[in-house]
Every structure is written in C-alpha cells, then in structure tokens.
mmCIF file of C-alpha atoms in Angstrom:
data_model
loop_
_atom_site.group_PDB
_atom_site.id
_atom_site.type_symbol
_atom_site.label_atom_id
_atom_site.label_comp_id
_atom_site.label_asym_id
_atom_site.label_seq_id
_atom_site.Cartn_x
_atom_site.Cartn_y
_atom_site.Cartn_z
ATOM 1 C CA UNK A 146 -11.036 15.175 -6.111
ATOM 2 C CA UNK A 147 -10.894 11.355 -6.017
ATOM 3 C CA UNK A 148 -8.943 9.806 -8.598
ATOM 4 C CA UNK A 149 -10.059 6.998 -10.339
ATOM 5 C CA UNK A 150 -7.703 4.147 -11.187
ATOM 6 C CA UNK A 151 -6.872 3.141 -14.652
ATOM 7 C CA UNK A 152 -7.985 -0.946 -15.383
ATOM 8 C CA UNK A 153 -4.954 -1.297 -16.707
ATOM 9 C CA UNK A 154 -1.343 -2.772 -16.424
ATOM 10 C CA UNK A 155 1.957 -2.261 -18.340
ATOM 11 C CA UNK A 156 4.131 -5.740 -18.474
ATOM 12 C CA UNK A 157 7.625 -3.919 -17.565
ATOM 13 C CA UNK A 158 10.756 -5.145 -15.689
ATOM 14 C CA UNK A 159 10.554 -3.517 -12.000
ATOM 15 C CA UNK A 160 13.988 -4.101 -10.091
ATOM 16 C CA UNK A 161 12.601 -5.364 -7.213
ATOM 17 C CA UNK A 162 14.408 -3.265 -4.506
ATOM 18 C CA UNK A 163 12.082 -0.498 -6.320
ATOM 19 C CA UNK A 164 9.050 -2.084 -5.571
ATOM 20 C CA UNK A 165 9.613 -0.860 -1.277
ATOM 21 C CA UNK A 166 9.458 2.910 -2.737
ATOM 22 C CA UNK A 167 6.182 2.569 -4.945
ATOM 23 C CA UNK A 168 3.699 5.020 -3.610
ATOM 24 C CA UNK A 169 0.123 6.243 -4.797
ATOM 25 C CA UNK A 170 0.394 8.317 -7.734
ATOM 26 C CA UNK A 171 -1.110 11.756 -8.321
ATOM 27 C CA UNK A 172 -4.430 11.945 -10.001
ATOM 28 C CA UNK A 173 -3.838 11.903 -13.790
ATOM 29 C CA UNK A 174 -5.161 14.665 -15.927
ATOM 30 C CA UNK A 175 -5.063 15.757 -19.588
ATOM 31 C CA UNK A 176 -5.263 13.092 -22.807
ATOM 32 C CA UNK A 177 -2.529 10.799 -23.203
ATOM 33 C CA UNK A 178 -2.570 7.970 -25.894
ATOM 34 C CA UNK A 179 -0.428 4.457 -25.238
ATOM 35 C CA UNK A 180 0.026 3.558 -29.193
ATOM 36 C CA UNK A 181 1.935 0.611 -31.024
ATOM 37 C CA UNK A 182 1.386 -1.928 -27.793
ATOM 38 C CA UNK A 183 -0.360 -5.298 -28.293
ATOM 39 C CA UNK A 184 -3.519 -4.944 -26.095
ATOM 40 C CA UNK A 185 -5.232 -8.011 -24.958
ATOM 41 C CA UNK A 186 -8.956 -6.367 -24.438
ATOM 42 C CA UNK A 187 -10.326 -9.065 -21.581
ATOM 43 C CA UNK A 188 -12.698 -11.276 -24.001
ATOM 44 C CA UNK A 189 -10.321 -13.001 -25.738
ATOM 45 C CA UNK A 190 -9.533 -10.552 -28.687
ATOM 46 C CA UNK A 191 -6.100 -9.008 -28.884
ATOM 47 C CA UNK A 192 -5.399 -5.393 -31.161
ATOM 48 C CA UNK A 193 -2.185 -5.641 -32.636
ATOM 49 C CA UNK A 194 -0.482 -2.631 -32.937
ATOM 50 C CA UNK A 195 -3.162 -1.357 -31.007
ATOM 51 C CA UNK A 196 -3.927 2.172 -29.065
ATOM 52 C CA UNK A 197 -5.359 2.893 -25.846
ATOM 53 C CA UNK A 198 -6.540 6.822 -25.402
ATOM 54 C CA UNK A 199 -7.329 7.914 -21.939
ATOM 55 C CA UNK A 200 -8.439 10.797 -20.483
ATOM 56 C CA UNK A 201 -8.522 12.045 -16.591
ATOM 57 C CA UNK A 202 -7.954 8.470 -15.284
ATOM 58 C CA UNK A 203 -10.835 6.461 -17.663
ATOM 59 C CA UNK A 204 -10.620 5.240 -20.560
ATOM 60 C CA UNK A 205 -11.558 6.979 -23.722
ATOM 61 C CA UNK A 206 -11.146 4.898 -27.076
ATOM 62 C CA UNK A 207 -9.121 1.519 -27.611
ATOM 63 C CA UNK A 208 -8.827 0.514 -31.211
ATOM 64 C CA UNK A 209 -5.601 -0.086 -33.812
ATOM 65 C CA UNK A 210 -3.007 2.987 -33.273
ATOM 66 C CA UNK A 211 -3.736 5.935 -35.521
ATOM 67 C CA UNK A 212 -2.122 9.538 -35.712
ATOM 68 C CA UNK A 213 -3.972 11.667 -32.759
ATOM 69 C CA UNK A 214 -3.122 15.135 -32.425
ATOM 70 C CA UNK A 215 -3.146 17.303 -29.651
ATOM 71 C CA UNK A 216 -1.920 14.626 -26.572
ATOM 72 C CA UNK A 217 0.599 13.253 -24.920
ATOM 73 C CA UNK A 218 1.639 9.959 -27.106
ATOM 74 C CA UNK A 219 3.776 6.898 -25.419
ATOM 75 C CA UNK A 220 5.305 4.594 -27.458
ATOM 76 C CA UNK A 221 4.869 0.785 -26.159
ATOM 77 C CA UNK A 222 6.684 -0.421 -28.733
ATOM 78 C CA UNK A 223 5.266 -3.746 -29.054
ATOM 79 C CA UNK A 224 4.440 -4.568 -25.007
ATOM 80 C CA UNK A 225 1.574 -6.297 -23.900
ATOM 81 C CA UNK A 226 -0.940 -4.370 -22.362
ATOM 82 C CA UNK A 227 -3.766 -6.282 -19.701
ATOM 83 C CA UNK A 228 -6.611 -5.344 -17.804
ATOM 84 C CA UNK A 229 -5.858 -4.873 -14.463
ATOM 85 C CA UNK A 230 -6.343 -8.235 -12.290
ATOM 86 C CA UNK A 231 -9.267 -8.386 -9.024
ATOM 87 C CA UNK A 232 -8.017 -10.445 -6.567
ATOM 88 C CA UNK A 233 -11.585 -11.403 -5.237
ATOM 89 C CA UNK A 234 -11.472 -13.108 -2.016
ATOM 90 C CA UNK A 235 -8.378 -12.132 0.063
ATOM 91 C CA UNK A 236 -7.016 -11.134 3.215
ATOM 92 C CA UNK A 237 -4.339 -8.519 1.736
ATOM 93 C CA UNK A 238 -3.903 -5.663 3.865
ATOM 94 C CA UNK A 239 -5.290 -7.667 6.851
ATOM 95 C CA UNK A 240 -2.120 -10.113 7.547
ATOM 96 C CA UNK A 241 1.405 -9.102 6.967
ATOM 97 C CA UNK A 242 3.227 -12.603 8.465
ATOM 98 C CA UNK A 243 1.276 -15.468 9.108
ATOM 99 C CA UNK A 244 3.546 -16.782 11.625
ATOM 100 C CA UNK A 245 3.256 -13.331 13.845
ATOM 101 C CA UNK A 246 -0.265 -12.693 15.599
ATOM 102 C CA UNK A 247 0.554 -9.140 15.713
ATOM 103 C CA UNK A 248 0.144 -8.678 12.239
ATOM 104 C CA UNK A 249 -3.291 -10.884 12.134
ATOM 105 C CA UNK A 250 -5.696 -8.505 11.777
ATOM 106 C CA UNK A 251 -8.457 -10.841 9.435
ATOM 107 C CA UNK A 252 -9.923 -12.919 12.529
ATOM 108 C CA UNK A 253 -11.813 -11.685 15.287
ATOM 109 C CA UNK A 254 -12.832 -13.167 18.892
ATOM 110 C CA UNK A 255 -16.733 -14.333 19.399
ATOM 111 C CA UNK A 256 -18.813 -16.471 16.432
ATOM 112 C CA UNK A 257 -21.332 -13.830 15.287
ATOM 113 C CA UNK A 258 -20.087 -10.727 14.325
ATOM 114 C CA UNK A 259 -21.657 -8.509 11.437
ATOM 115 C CA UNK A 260 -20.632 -5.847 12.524
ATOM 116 C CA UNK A 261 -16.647 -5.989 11.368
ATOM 117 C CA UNK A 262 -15.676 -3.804 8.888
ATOM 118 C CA UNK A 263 -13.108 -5.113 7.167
ATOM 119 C CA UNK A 264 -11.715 -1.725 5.298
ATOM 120 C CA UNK A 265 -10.763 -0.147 8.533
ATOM 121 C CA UNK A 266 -8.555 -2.567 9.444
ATOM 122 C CA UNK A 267 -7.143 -2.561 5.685
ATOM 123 C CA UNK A 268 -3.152 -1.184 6.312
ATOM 124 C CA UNK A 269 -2.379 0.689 2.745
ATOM 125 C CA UNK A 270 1.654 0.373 4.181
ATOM 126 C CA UNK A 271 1.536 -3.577 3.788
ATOM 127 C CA UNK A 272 4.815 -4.753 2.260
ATOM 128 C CA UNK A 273 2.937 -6.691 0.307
ATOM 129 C CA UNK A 274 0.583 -4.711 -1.600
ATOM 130 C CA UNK A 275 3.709 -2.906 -3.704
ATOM 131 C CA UNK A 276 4.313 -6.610 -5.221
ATOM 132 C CA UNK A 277 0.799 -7.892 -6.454
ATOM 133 C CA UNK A 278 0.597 -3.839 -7.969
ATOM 134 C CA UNK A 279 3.587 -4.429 -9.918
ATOM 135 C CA UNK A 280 2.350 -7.727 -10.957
ATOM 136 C CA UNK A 281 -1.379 -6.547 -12.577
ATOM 137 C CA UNK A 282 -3.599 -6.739 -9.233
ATOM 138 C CA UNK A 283 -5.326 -3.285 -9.018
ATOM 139 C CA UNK A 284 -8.238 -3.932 -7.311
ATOM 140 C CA UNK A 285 -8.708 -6.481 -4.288
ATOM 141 C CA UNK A 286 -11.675 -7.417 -2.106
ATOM 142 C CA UNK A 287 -11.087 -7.760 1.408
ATOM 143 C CA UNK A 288 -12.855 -10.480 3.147
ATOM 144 C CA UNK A 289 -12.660 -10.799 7.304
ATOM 145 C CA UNK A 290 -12.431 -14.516 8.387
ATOM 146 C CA UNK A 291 -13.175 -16.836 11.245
ATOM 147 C CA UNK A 292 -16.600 -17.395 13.029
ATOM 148 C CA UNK A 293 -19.473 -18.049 11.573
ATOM 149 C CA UNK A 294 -20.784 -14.315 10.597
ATOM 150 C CA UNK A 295 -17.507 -13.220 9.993
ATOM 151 C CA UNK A 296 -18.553 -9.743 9.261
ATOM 152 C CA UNK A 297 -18.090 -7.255 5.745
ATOM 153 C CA UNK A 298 -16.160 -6.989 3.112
ATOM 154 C CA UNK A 299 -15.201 -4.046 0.587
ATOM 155 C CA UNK A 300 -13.621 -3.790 -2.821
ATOM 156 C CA UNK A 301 -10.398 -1.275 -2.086
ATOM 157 C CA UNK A 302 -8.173 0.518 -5.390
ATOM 158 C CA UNK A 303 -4.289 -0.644 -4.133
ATOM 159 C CA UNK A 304 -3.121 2.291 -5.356
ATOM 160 C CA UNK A 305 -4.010 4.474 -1.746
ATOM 161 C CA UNK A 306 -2.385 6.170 1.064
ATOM 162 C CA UNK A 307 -4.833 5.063 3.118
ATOM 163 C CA UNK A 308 -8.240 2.996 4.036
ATOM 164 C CA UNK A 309 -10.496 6.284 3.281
ATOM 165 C CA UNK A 310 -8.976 6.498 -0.324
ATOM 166 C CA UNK A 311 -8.270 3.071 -0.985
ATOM 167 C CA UNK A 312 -12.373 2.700 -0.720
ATOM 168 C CA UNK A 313 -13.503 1.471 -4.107
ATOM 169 C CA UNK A 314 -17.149 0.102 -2.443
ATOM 170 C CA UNK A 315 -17.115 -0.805 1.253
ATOM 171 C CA UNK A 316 -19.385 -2.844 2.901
ATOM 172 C CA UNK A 317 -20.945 -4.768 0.226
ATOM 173 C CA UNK A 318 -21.369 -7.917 1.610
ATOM 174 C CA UNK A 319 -21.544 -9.923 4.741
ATOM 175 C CA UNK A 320 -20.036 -13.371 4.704
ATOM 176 C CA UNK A 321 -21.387 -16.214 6.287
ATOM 177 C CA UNK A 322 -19.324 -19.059 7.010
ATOM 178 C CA UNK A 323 -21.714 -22.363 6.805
ATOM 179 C CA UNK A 324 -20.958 -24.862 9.723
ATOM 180 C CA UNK A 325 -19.931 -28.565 8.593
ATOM 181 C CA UNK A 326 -22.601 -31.365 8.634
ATOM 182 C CA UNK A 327 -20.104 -33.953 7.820
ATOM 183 C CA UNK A 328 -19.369 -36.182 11.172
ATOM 184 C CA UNK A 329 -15.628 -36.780 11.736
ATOM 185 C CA UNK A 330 -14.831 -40.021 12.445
ATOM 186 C CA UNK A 331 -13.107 -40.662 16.132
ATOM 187 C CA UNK A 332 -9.723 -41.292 14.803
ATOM 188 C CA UNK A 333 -9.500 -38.360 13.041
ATOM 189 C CA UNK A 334 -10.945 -35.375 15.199
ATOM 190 C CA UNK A 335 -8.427 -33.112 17.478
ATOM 191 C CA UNK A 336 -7.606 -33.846 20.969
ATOM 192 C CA UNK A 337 -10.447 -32.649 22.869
ATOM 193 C CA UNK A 338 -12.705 -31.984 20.223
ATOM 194 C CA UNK A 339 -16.178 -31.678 20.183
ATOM 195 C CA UNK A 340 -17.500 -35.245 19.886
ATOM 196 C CA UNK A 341 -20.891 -34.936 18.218
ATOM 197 C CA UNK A 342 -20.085 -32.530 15.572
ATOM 198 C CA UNK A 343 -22.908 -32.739 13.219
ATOM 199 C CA UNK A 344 -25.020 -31.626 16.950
ATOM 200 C CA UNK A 345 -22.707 -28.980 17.343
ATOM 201 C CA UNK A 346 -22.977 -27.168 13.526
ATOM 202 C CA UNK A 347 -27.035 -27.460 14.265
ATOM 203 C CA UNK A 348 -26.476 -25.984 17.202
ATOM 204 C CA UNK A 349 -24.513 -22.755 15.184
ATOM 205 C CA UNK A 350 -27.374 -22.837 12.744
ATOM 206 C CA UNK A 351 -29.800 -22.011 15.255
ATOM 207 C CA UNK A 352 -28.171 -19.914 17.113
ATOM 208 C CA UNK A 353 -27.643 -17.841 13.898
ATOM 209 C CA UNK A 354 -31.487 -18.432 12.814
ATOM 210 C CA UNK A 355 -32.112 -16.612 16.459
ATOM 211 C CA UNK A 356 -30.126 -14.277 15.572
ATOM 212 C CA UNK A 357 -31.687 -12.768 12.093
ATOM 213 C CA UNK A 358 -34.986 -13.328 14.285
ATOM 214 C CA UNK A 359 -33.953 -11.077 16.655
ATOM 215 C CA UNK A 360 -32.420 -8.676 13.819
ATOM 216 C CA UNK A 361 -35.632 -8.881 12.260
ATOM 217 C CA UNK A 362 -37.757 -8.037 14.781
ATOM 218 C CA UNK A 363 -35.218 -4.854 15.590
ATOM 219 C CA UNK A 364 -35.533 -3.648 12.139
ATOM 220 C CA UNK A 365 -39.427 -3.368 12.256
ATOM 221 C CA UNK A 366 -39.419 -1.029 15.593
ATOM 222 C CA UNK A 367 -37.991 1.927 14.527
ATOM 223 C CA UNK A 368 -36.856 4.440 16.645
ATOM 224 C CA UNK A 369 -34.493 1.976 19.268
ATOM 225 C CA UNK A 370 -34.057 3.779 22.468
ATOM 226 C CA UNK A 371 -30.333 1.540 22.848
ATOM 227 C CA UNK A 372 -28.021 0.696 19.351
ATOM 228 C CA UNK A 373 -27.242 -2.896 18.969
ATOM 229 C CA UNK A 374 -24.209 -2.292 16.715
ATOM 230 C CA UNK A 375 -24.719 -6.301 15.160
ATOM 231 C CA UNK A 376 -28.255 -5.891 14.557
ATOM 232 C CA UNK A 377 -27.472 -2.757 12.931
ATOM 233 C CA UNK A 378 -25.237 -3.948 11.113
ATOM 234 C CA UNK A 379 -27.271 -6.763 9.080
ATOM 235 C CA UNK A 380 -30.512 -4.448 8.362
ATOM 236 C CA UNK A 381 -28.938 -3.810 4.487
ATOM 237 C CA UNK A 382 -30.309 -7.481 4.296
ATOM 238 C CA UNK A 383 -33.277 -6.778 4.640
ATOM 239 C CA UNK A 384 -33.847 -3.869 2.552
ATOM 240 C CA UNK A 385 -31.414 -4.960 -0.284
ATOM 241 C CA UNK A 386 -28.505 -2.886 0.588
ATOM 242 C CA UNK A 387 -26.588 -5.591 1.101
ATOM 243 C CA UNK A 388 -25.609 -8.927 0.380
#
C-alpha cells in the first residue's frame, strides 16, 4: 500500500555525515500524538504548546496539547513544528553537478518536445535530495528545461526509493518556454549569433502554432493507423487533462 507523506517537518540538529544514510521510511501506522511543540499552522497562526495527532500517515486533529489516551505520545518539548516546504519549479533529481554533462539529465536535444517526461528521468539516489529533506522540502516539482516545448512536469514525495513511488502527480503540465521579442543590440549578441532575433522568435512561434495545428487536427481522427508520440503527448490540452 502506498504511503502517504506527512506535511510536516521537525526543526532538529542532523549531523551532517548522517544525512548520506537517510533512506525512505516505512509506511507509518497506528495513532501517534506530537504534544507540547510550538506549531506554526501555515496561515500565520502559531499553537503554543500545541498538539499534532496523526493517524496512518495524515493528519488527524491539531489544536493546544491535551491528555489523549490510547497512542503513542512524543514529547517536542517546546520545538517548532512547520509544514513541509514545495519546492515548485526545480530541476532536483535531474542534475547532480552542473559542471559534469553526465549528470545533466533536465535538457534535451531538438526545440519541440512534449513528449518528455520528466519523472522518469527523476534519480531518487541524488546526493542532494537527503539535504533539502532534512531542511523542510517534502515535496518538489520537477520541471524539464531547454527548447521551446520543453516537455512535462510532475509533483514527486522526496521521501522514495524510486521514480514509481516518488510519484505524487505526474504529468500535470507541459511547459512552454516563450521565445524573446526583445532585439539585442549588435554589441551585445554572441559571436555568431543569430542577427535578426526578433525574426527568429516569430519564426519559433509559428513553427509551434503549426505544430498544435497539426496536434489538433490528429486529435479529431481517431483511430491513427501510426503513433506520433509528440502529438500524443499534448492531446490532455485539449480535453483539459492537462495544463
């Protein structure tokens, strides 16, 4: 059975040479109640001396700490407790050293391509996952880059052993990266740059227009004797599946 992550975070010291051996944790089960912590709910409004009850990974009752029989009680004694943090535009999971094209794995070749799924190219064993977990980031939406259709992204849990279970909701949007209509003056643009760039964006922009014509058009014959994988790929936009 799928787990479901708890929104929220504990503020205690991790050494960091701990932080390489953090690993998904089983799912949680049974009642357990966090009491005498200072819970900051999200709006604004802090409890103090405040309780959090949860039950089977989800919350059950948050409210100022009270005797409750029957459960598994931790003491915070007086720590601040968050909601967990979304990270929601990032490449985590995607890049593990800028400098190193190996681990690139955000950007790929050719200027239209809805059909990239970012979450299978998510990598759950990414150094640095462990450190934005121990620092309140629990959930993160992975976002592929470069082009001008750059293809989806999905929300992932960081608490995963891998892609399949870190999948919180994949594919929920396609991103579009809009081409620059601002000319560059000469002494500014890169050697061997395009000269007229405003002409060349336009360009992009119809090319892309083309495209959703052509995606169009494929989504209104129905059944396709050959799969175009990018036109496939951009029919939740159509029907509202997608974004």
């Amino acid at each position: 059975m799928k787990k479901i992550l708890l929104p929220i975070v504990l503020f205690i010291s991790v050494n960091a040479v701990a932080q390489e051996n953090m690993h998904p944790s089983p799912a949680q089960t049974g009642t357990i109640a966090l009491t005498n912590g200072r819970i900051h709910i999200g709006n604004g409004q802090v409890i103090e001396n405040g309780m959090i009850v949860f039950s089977n990974g989800k919350i059950k009752d948050v409210r100022a700490t009270a005797p409750i029989a029957d459960v598994k009680v931790i003491d915070l004694k007086g720590k601040h407790v968050y909601p967990g943090i979304i990270a929601a535009s990032t490449n985590l999971g995607l890049v593990e050293v800028g400098a190193v094209r190996a681990t690139a794995d955000y950007d790929e070749v050719g200027d239209i391509n809805p059909s990239i799924r970012s979450l299978v190219a998510y990598n759950t064993d990414s150094k640095v996952i462990n450190t934005l977990r121990s620092n309140g980031i629990l959930l993160a939406n992975i976002v592929p880059q470069g082009g001008t259709i750059s293809g989806t992204s999905s929300v992932v849990q960081l608490d995963a052993w891998n892609w399949e279970d870190a999948a919180y909701k994949a594919d929920n949007g396609i991103h579009f990266n809009m081409p620059s209509l601002v000319a560059v003056p000469a002494q500014f643009r890169r050697p061997g740059a395009e000269e007229d760039r405003v002409k060349q964006s336009l360009d992009k922009i119809e090319s892309i227009r083309a495209f959703f014509r052509e995606a169009k058009a494929y989504h209104s014959q129905l059944p396709h004797a050959q799969v175009n994988l990018k036109l496939e790929a951009v029919q939740g936009l159509f029907d509202k599946t997608k974004t």
